[in-house]
Amino acid sequence: MRRMRHWLKRLVWGALILTLAAVLMVWWLLRGSLPRLEGEQAMTGLAAPVSITRDALGVVTIEARTQADAMRALGLVHAQERYFEMDLMRRTAAGELAELFGPAAIEMDKRMRVHRLRARTEAHLEVATGSSAAALQAYVDGINQGVADLRVRPWPYLLLRQTPAPWRTEDSVLTGLAMYADLQDPTNQNELAMARIRAVVPPALYALLSHEGSEWDAPLFGGARGNAPLPDATALDLRRLDAAQATGAAAGHLDPDVLGSNNFAVSGALTTDGRAIVADDMHLGLRAPNLWFRVRLRYPDPQAPDGRVDVSGFSLPGLPAIVVGSNGHVAWGFTNSYIDTADFRSVPADAQGITTHEERIRVAGQAPVTLRVRETAWGPVLHERPDGSGEALRWTAQLPGAVRLDFAEMARARDLDQAFQVADRSGIPAQNLIIADRNGRIAWRLIGTRPGRAAGCPPNGNTITAPASCTPWAIRSDGAPALIDPPTHRLWTANGRVLEGDALAIAGNGGYDLGARGRQIRDGLMAKERFTEADLLAIQLDDRALLLTRWWHLLREVVTASDDPALQRLEVATRQWEGHAAVDSVSYRITRGFRGMLIDRVGEGLLAPAKAQLGEAYLEPRLGQFEGVLWPLVSERPAHLLPPPYASWTALLTDTAKALEADLSSQGPLEARTWGERNTAAICHPVSRALPNVARRWLCMPGDPLPGDRDMPRVQGPAFGASQRMVVSPGHEAEGWIHMPGGQSGHPLSPFWGAGHDAWVKGTPTPFLPGKTAYTLTLVPVE
């Protein structure tokens, strides 16, 4: 027994030592991919020493003697802080994720590989690099040295048992194309879905489903379209549908999330000292680390104002540029424009001139998969029928010049006129640019690539049945609509419709957002005659539930008129209307859920005829303006437009409220079902989903309850929302504000992992410019 206890002790101690050794080895490996922050480091290709400083949040300032040296240093910093995330960007655009993640990513890769973006980029690389070829090459060299200088490859590759591939110049172009894939729909599903629906439903029903506005519209040009007029029973009667046609339809994307942003500005006429101010917050999927990377670039440049570039803001790792920010003379920000940037064209079975490409998708852990891509002069065939017919897609991202790095020259612009010259050469996804200059002027411009459709093409890009005169179009970025020095001295966009008339017919509708968010911003701007940076930040953080107030009144009408126990419980829980998407609001959560369930139920009834007729050919549409249809229906309550199987609108409203109560009560006491409980941050590193729950929390930001929602300026959801906020006046950057979720670094052991995230959650103002230097690294040329 004594000998057995002796050996057991040895085994226990041996296990403990092995465990400790394993922990220390993992710790050593993880720390091996942390970048060097201080001291001196040799770098090949530099013309002179470069200073890289970081503040307590990890915000980087690069001081260099030339642009090439600054870009080389930026490449090194991006790579050492974010190489894995950069890799995901290029692989997303190229359809190469399965090479890292295995079979689970094959279908995602096929969705992008059909566009053959890597092959197209390689064929037209000179168009993309333009005047920035030398700066891009320095940036690429800096990236590859940055990865090589790490003692251990970036930690996600250790988990995936992969080795990072070198960065090439075309990968930076693919990084830009990844933003096309994020901000636009590479499948253009909505256009095809609506074309198919139009072919099989009564015109009056299609008019409801395709209504392009509401009373909430807040365009820069023209007025609100208003809500949809409801057809009478002679034009459309849902009661005449067979039961089989009226049930079982998917509700479609009737209340979709919109990838886009808010931006707005006031001119110097509305400030005490004549400064113009820009506010910008871009709404995207949220992750840790954040998509954007904060940086300040400073270097001599004879073409820049005062002979020096000094630009601060948000960069996108993978691109050698500041995407939004201020250079001391102009400040600018973006929102996604949602113009129509893609068109389908029918391909007959006997079509001539089709080429076939065999795309080889590498898959980690198994043999490669081959994707056969048939391509016409119009574009690749995305939907192919057994007889060989189908639909080909032409999308701006496929064409030469979709990404042009000339946009980096915004760092040199001295005023609105020069900024617009840069805009005319910019190859980026179509955006609403709002810009201010140091002279107090402001302007809006549609910027980026858009289709240059021929005169024979139908308005709004409905080319599926277009005549032969509608030939394949090229892209253009010049001659775009603009609004310069607006008479109101105010500008705003929020992914809703901006244009009117002929300009709108040319731009088309790629899925504009409901105008509620834009209207709330516009009305906030109109409510004052004098503004400071703090005033614009207050509008960004506005979480008032103006859209839902009338829905709360409707819900109260339903619950107070009933003696049903479930509805009486709802009545008690919703007596107080805070009027905000506040974390402790029960009324907001219940009201939002009530509206959402009505959207689903009424949407099912309106889409059921199309689904019954189309069968497997049915595609879910994305109807961002459905509020302008639903509110007239629940207000006027016409019997002929009541979705089956309900006997009355009262029955529909009552049943919806009861179903909501049952769902919420199943989760616990109704009075505890706050908005914050549902709207809780789930912002994690991309590889966290591959880890056990016990380890996953180390790769996520805190699970904070978040105020705000999608139809108000403060857009914050569990994993979607404001990926950055900034308020800045050119020439007054020291008085600007900035927020960023997720932090600067992609390494969980970095002091910058999650740094600044809490200020984003709480809306606490933090300075636009980098703070006091905490770390200094000097790059010196290799002799």
Tab-separated table of C-alpha atoms in Angstrom, residues 136-423:
chain	number	residue	atom	x	y	z
A	136	LEU	CA	0.795	49.681	-52.485
A	137	GLN	CA	3.976	47.709	-53.110
A	138	ALA	CA	5.626	49.306	-50.068
A	139	TYR	CA	2.523	48.438	-48.022
A	140	VAL	CA	2.573	44.814	-49.220
A	141	ASP	CA	6.279	44.501	-48.428
A	142	GLY	CA	5.577	45.882	-44.957
A	143	ILE	CA	2.813	43.322	-44.410
A	144	ASN	CA	5.031	40.385	-45.285
A	145	GLN	CA	7.903	41.627	-43.140
A	146	GLY	CA	5.477	42.216	-40.271
A	147	VAL	CA	4.356	38.569	-40.323
A	148	ALA	CA	7.905	37.285	-40.791
A	149	ASP	CA	9.146	39.298	-37.800
A	150	LEU	CA	6.705	37.616	-35.392
A	151	ARG	CA	8.363	34.896	-33.323
A	152	VAL	CA	5.295	32.646	-33.809
A	153	ARG	CA	2.682	32.791	-36.554
A	154	PRO	CA	-0.559	34.598	-35.539
A	155	TRP	CA	-2.390	32.537	-32.915
A	156	PRO	CA	-5.556	31.655	-34.948
A	157	TYR	CA	-3.373	29.723	-37.396
A	158	LEU	CA	-2.081	27.638	-34.487
A	159	LEU	CA	-5.640	26.662	-33.588
A	160	LEU	CA	-6.488	25.868	-37.207
A	161	ARG	CA	-3.124	24.116	-37.775
A	162	GLN	CA	-2.536	26.312	-40.793
A	163	THR	CA	0.281	28.514	-42.066
A	164	PRO	CA	-0.465	32.068	-43.257
A	165	ALA	CA	0.060	32.561	-46.984
A	166	PRO	CA	2.090	35.600	-48.098
A	167	TRP	CA	0.265	38.812	-48.977
A	168	ARG	CA	0.237	39.871	-52.624
A	169	THR	CA	-0.767	43.147	-54.258
A	170	GLU	CA	-3.989	41.619	-55.605
A	171	ASP	CA	-4.947	40.686	-52.045
A	172	SER	CA	-5.344	44.356	-51.171
A	173	VAL	CA	-7.731	44.729	-54.100
A	174	LEU	CA	-9.625	41.669	-52.852
A	175	THR	CA	-9.885	43.341	-49.443
A	176	GLY	CA	-11.769	46.169	-51.145
A	177	LEU	CA	-13.917	43.657	-53.020
A	178	ALA	CA	-14.790	41.999	-49.706
A	179	MET	CA	-16.537	45.238	-48.773
A	180	TYR	CA	-18.601	44.937	-51.970
A	181	ALA	CA	-19.633	41.457	-50.833
A	182	ASP	CA	-20.550	42.803	-47.391
A	183	LEU	CA	-22.390	45.968	-48.442
A	184	GLN	CA	-24.107	44.581	-51.555
A	185	ASP	CA	-25.736	41.241	-52.358
A	186	PRO	CA	-23.474	39.107	-54.584
A	187	THR	CA	-26.514	37.003	-55.533
A	188	ASN	CA	-28.773	40.010	-56.287
A	189	GLN	CA	-31.598	37.876	-54.934
A	190	ASN	CA	-34.143	40.625	-54.397
A	191	GLU	CA	-34.227	41.737	-58.031
A	192	LEU	CA	-34.750	38.179	-59.221
A	193	ALA	CA	-37.273	37.423	-56.465
A	194	MET	CA	-39.382	40.451	-57.354
A	195	ALA	CA	-39.228	39.707	-61.079
A	196	ARG	CA	-40.566	36.211	-60.438
A	197	ILE	CA	-43.275	37.489	-58.092
A	198	ARG	CA	-44.379	40.108	-60.602
A	199	ALA	CA	-44.899	37.434	-63.243
A	200	VAL	CA	-47.414	35.433	-61.175
A	201	VAL	CA	-49.392	37.739	-58.876
A	202	PRO	CA	-52.126	40.322	-59.616
A	203	PRO	CA	-50.760	43.794	-60.409
A	204	ALA	CA	-52.401	45.259	-57.316
A	205	LEU	CA	-50.630	42.784	-55.051
A	206	TYR	CA	-47.288	43.419	-56.749
A	207	ALA	CA	-47.838	47.166	-56.280
A	208	LEU	CA	-48.184	46.610	-52.528
A	209	LEU	CA	-45.119	44.401	-52.275
A	210	SER	CA	-42.980	46.718	-54.391
A	211	HIS	CA	-44.070	50.023	-52.823
A	212	GLU	CA	-40.904	52.143	-52.581
A	213	GLY	CA	-41.465	54.468	-49.665
A	214	SER	CA	-43.465	55.530	-46.668
A	215	GLU	CA	-44.416	58.596	-44.678
A	216	TRP	CA	-41.018	58.211	-42.951
A	217	ASP	CA	-38.974	59.102	-46.065
A	218	ALA	CA	-36.378	61.829	-45.525
A	219	PRO	CA	-34.569	62.258	-48.875
A	220	LEU	CA	-32.195	65.104	-49.687
A	221	PHE	CA	-34.085	65.664	-52.953
A	222	GLY	CA	-37.874	65.732	-53.206
A	223	GLY	CA	-40.331	64.655	-50.537
A	224	ALA	CA	-41.742	61.558	-48.911
A	225	ARG	CA	-43.448	59.002	-51.144
A	226	GLY	CA	-46.004	58.281	-48.439
A	227	ASN	CA	-47.607	54.996	-47.502
A	228	ALA	CA	-48.998	52.579	-50.061
A	229	PRO	CA	-52.573	53.219	-51.251
A	230	LEU	CA	-54.657	50.132	-50.527
A	231	PRO	CA	-56.443	48.531	-53.499
A	232	ASP	CA	-60.185	47.915	-53.336
A	233	ALA	CA	-61.763	44.475	-53.445
A	234	THR	CA	-62.205	44.537	-57.225
A	235	ALA	CA	-58.442	44.851	-57.724
A	236	LEU	CA	-57.292	42.455	-54.982
A	237	ASP	CA	-59.208	40.187	-52.615
A	238	LEU	CA	-57.160	37.791	-50.511
A	239	ARG	CA	-60.368	35.975	-49.473
A	240	ARG	CA	-60.627	34.474	-52.953
A	241	LEU	CA	-57.408	32.543	-52.530
A	242	ASP	CA	-57.467	28.813	-51.945
A	243	ALA	CA	-56.401	27.798	-48.438
A	244	ALA	CA	-53.384	26.008	-49.892
A	245	GLN	CA	-52.256	29.249	-51.492
A	246	ALA	CA	-52.755	31.314	-48.364
A	247	THR	CA	-50.700	29.350	-45.862
A	248	GLY	CA	-47.160	28.225	-45.433
A	249	ALA	CA	-45.346	31.073	-47.197
A	250	ALA	CA	-42.157	32.407	-45.748
A	251	ALA	CA	-42.479	36.012	-44.664
A	252	GLY	CA	-39.382	37.008	-46.598
A	253	HIS	CA	-36.940	39.695	-45.502
A	254	LEU	CA	-39.690	42.148	-44.645
A	255	ASP	CA	-37.846	43.787	-41.751
A	256	PRO	CA	-34.226	43.317	-42.818
A	257	ASP	CA	-31.067	44.554	-41.189
A	258	VAL	CA	-29.456	47.147	-43.418
A	259	LEU	CA	-25.696	47.312	-43.782
A	260	GLY	CA	-25.007	50.936	-44.141
A	261	SER	CA	-24.569	53.766	-41.658
A	262	ASN	CA	-25.514	57.286	-40.633
A	263	ASN	CA	-23.670	60.387	-41.703
A	264	PHE	CA	-24.642	64.018	-41.419
A	265	ALA	CA	-23.086	67.454	-41.303
A	266	VAL	CA	-23.695	71.098	-40.543
A	267	SER	CA	-21.977	73.978	-42.307
A	268	GLY	CA	-20.116	76.866	-40.742
A	269	ALA	CA	-23.291	78.970	-40.871
A	270	LEU	CA	-24.619	76.924	-37.927
A	271	THR	CA	-21.566	77.087	-35.634
A	272	THR	CA	-20.262	79.932	-33.522
A	273	ASP	CA	-16.852	80.138	-35.209
A	274	GLY	CA	-17.709	79.084	-38.776
A	275	ARG	CA	-16.432	75.509	-38.546
A	276	ALA	CA	-18.234	72.754	-40.461
A	277	ILE	CA	-18.758	69.478	-38.598
A	278	VAL	CA	-19.193	65.922	-39.916
A	279	ALA	CA	-20.640	62.961	-38.002
A	280	ASP	CA	-20.293	59.411	-39.284
A	281	ASP	CA	-21.101	55.971	-37.894
A	282	MET	CA	-20.919	52.932	-40.174
A	283	HIS	CA	-23.249	50.027	-39.338
A	284	LEU	CA	-21.784	46.596	-40.011
A	285	GLY	CA	-21.371	43.216	-38.418
A	286	LEU	CA	-19.482	43.538	-35.136
A	287	ARG	CA	-16.582	41.359	-34.090
A	288	ALA	CA	-13.474	41.349	-31.925
A	289	PRO	CA	-11.217	42.886	-33.044
A	290	ASN	CA	-13.174	45.546	-34.849
A	291	LEU	CA	-13.223	45.709	-38.659
A	292	TRP	CA	-11.567	49.149	-38.614
A	293	PHE	CA	-8.158	50.166	-37.277
A	294	ARG	CA	-7.494	53.653	-35.902
A	295	VAL	CA	-4.366	55.372	-37.215
A	296	ARG	CA	-2.789	58.766	-37.828
A	297	LEU	CA	-0.397	59.138	-40.765
A	298	ARG	CA	2.101	62.018	-40.980
A	299	TYR	CA	4.724	62.538	-43.685
A	300	PRO	CA	5.986	65.312	-46.017
A	301	ASP	CA	4.202	65.514	-49.379
A	302	PRO	CA	4.605	68.434	-51.808
A	303	GLN	CA	1.142	67.773	-53.261
A	304	ALA	CA	-0.601	68.049	-49.866
A	305	PRO	CA	-1.794	71.253	-48.194
A	306	ASP	CA	1.075	72.914	-46.331
A	307	GLY	CA	3.423	70.381	-47.942
A	308	ARG	CA	2.537	67.663	-45.422
A	309	VAL	CA	-0.010	64.866	-45.024
A	310	ASP	CA	-1.514	64.669	-41.539
A	311	VAL	CA	-4.584	62.443	-41.712
A	312	SER	CA	-6.394	60.654	-38.892
A	313	GLY	CA	-9.291	58.243	-38.797
A	314	PHE	CA	-10.184	54.666	-39.594
A	315	SER	CA	-8.164	52.411	-41.860
A	316	LEU	CA	-9.175	48.974	-43.155
A	317	PRO	CA	-6.349	46.447	-42.608
A	318	GLY	CA	-5.453	45.191	-46.062
A	319	LEU	CA	-5.715	48.630	-47.689
A	320	PRO	CA	-3.083	51.409	-47.596
A	321	ALA	CA	-5.519	54.261	-46.931
A	322	ILE	CA	-7.635	56.101	-44.390
A	323	VAL	CA	-11.212	55.135	-45.262
A	324	VAL	CA	-13.006	57.835	-43.247
A	325	GLY	CA	-11.480	60.630	-41.204
A	326	SER	CA	-10.007	64.105	-41.449
A	327	ASN	CA	-6.791	65.534	-42.866
A	328	GLY	CA	-7.040	68.951	-41.240
A	329	HIS	CA	-8.549	70.483	-44.391
A	330	VAL	CA	-11.398	68.114	-45.252
A	331	ALA	CA	-13.300	65.548	-43.175
A	332	TRP	CA	-15.468	62.863	-44.713
A	333	GLY	CA	-17.696	59.898	-43.925
A	334	PHE	CA	-19.800	57.304	-45.762
A	335	THR	CA	-23.106	55.501	-45.729
A	336	ASN	CA	-24.024	52.668	-48.080
A	337	SER	CA	-26.041	54.140	-50.949
A	338	TYR	CA	-28.222	51.121	-51.889
A	339	ILE	CA	-28.436	52.177	-55.518
A	340	ASP	CA	-28.996	49.338	-58.006
A	341	THR	CA	-25.539	47.918	-58.768
A	342	ALA	CA	-26.391	44.535	-60.345
A	343	ASP	CA	-28.680	43.200	-63.084
A	344	PHE	CA	-29.790	39.740	-64.138
A	345	ARG	CA	-30.236	38.802	-67.766
A	346	SER	CA	-32.067	35.736	-69.054
A	347	VAL	CA	-29.865	33.180	-70.792
A	348	PRO	CA	-31.688	30.901	-73.280
A	349	ALA	CA	-30.790	27.214	-73.504
A	350	ASP	CA	-29.258	27.695	-76.954
A	351	ALA	CA	-27.231	30.830	-76.056
A	352	GLN	CA	-23.990	31.267	-77.956
A	353	GLY	CA	-20.625	32.542	-76.719
A	354	ILE	CA	-20.694	30.895	-73.293
A	355	THR	CA	-17.313	30.050	-71.791
A	356	THR	CA	-16.785	27.524	-69.014
A	357	HIS	CA	-14.273	27.873	-66.186
A	358	GLU	CA	-13.259	25.152	-63.738
A	359	GLU	CA	-12.682	26.797	-60.375
A	360	ARG	CA	-10.679	24.649	-57.941
A	361	ILE	CA	-11.672	25.215	-54.306
A	362	ARG	CA	-9.039	23.941	-51.878
A	363	VAL	CA	-10.518	22.388	-48.734
A	364	ALA	CA	-8.630	21.824	-45.490
A	365	GLY	CA	-8.676	18.157	-44.575
A	366	GLN	CA	-10.045	16.808	-47.822
A	367	ALA	CA	-9.616	16.816	-51.587
A	368	PRO	CA	-10.293	20.018	-53.565
A	369	VAL	CA	-13.771	20.684	-54.942
A	370	THR	CA	-14.279	21.815	-58.528
A	371	LEU	CA	-16.906	24.457	-59.297
A	372	ARG	CA	-18.022	24.751	-62.911
A	373	VAL	CA	-18.738	28.377	-63.825
A	374	ARG	CA	-20.525	29.169	-67.092
A	375	GLU	CA	-19.988	32.747	-68.156
A	376	THR	CA	-21.683	34.944	-70.760
A	377	ALA	CA	-20.811	38.395	-72.036
A	378	TRP	CA	-23.285	39.678	-69.438
A	379	GLY	CA	-21.677	37.785	-66.560
A	380	PRO	CA	-21.608	34.387	-64.815
A	381	VAL	CA	-24.733	32.223	-64.829
A	382	LEU	CA	-25.938	32.038	-61.238
A	383	HIS	CA	-29.175	30.144	-61.740
A	384	GLU	CA	-29.038	27.294	-64.233
A	385	ARG	CA	-32.009	25.090	-65.160
A	386	PRO	CA	-31.778	21.466	-66.333
A	387	ASP	CA	-32.353	22.533	-69.948
A	388	GLY	CA	-29.311	24.856	-69.875
A	389	SER	CA	-31.226	28.126	-69.594
A	390	GLY	CA	-30.853	30.415	-66.608
A	391	GLU	CA	-29.973	33.917	-65.427
A	392	ALA	CA	-26.595	35.615	-65.728
A	393	LEU	CA	-25.579	38.363	-63.316
A	394	ARG	CA	-23.672	41.542	-64.073
A	395	TRP	CA	-22.397	43.144	-60.840
A	396	THR	CA	-20.178	46.182	-60.456
A	397	ALA	CA	-17.663	44.228	-58.338
A	398	GLN	CA	-16.901	41.960	-61.308
A	399	LEU	CA	-15.674	44.729	-63.584
A	400	PRO	CA	-12.270	46.431	-64.046
A	401	GLY	CA	-11.974	49.452	-61.762
A	402	ALA	CA	-14.395	48.195	-59.107
A	403	VAL	CA	-11.527	48.822	-56.693
A	404	ARG	CA	-9.207	51.726	-57.471
A	405	LEU	CA	-6.781	52.736	-54.779
A	406	ASP	CA	-6.732	56.344	-55.956
A	407	PHE	CA	-9.189	57.047	-53.138
A	408	ALA	CA	-6.157	57.158	-50.812
A	409	GLU	CA	-5.462	60.596	-52.319
A	410	MET	CA	-8.239	61.993	-50.105
A	411	ALA	CA	-5.437	62.416	-47.554
A	412	ARG	CA	-4.100	65.256	-49.766
A	413	ALA	CA	-7.365	67.078	-50.548
A	414	ARG	CA	-7.371	70.718	-49.458
A	415	ASP	CA	-11.079	71.560	-50.021
A	416	LEU	CA	-14.382	70.302	-51.438
A	417	ASP	CA	-13.316	70.791	-55.036
A	418	GLN	CA	-10.197	68.651	-54.693
A	419	ALA	CA	-12.110	66.039	-52.703
A	420	PHE	CA	-14.623	65.724	-55.540
A	421	GLN	CA	-11.792	65.237	-58.015
A	422	VAL	CA	-10.638	62.298	-55.911
A	423	ALA	CA	-14.212	61.021	-55.729
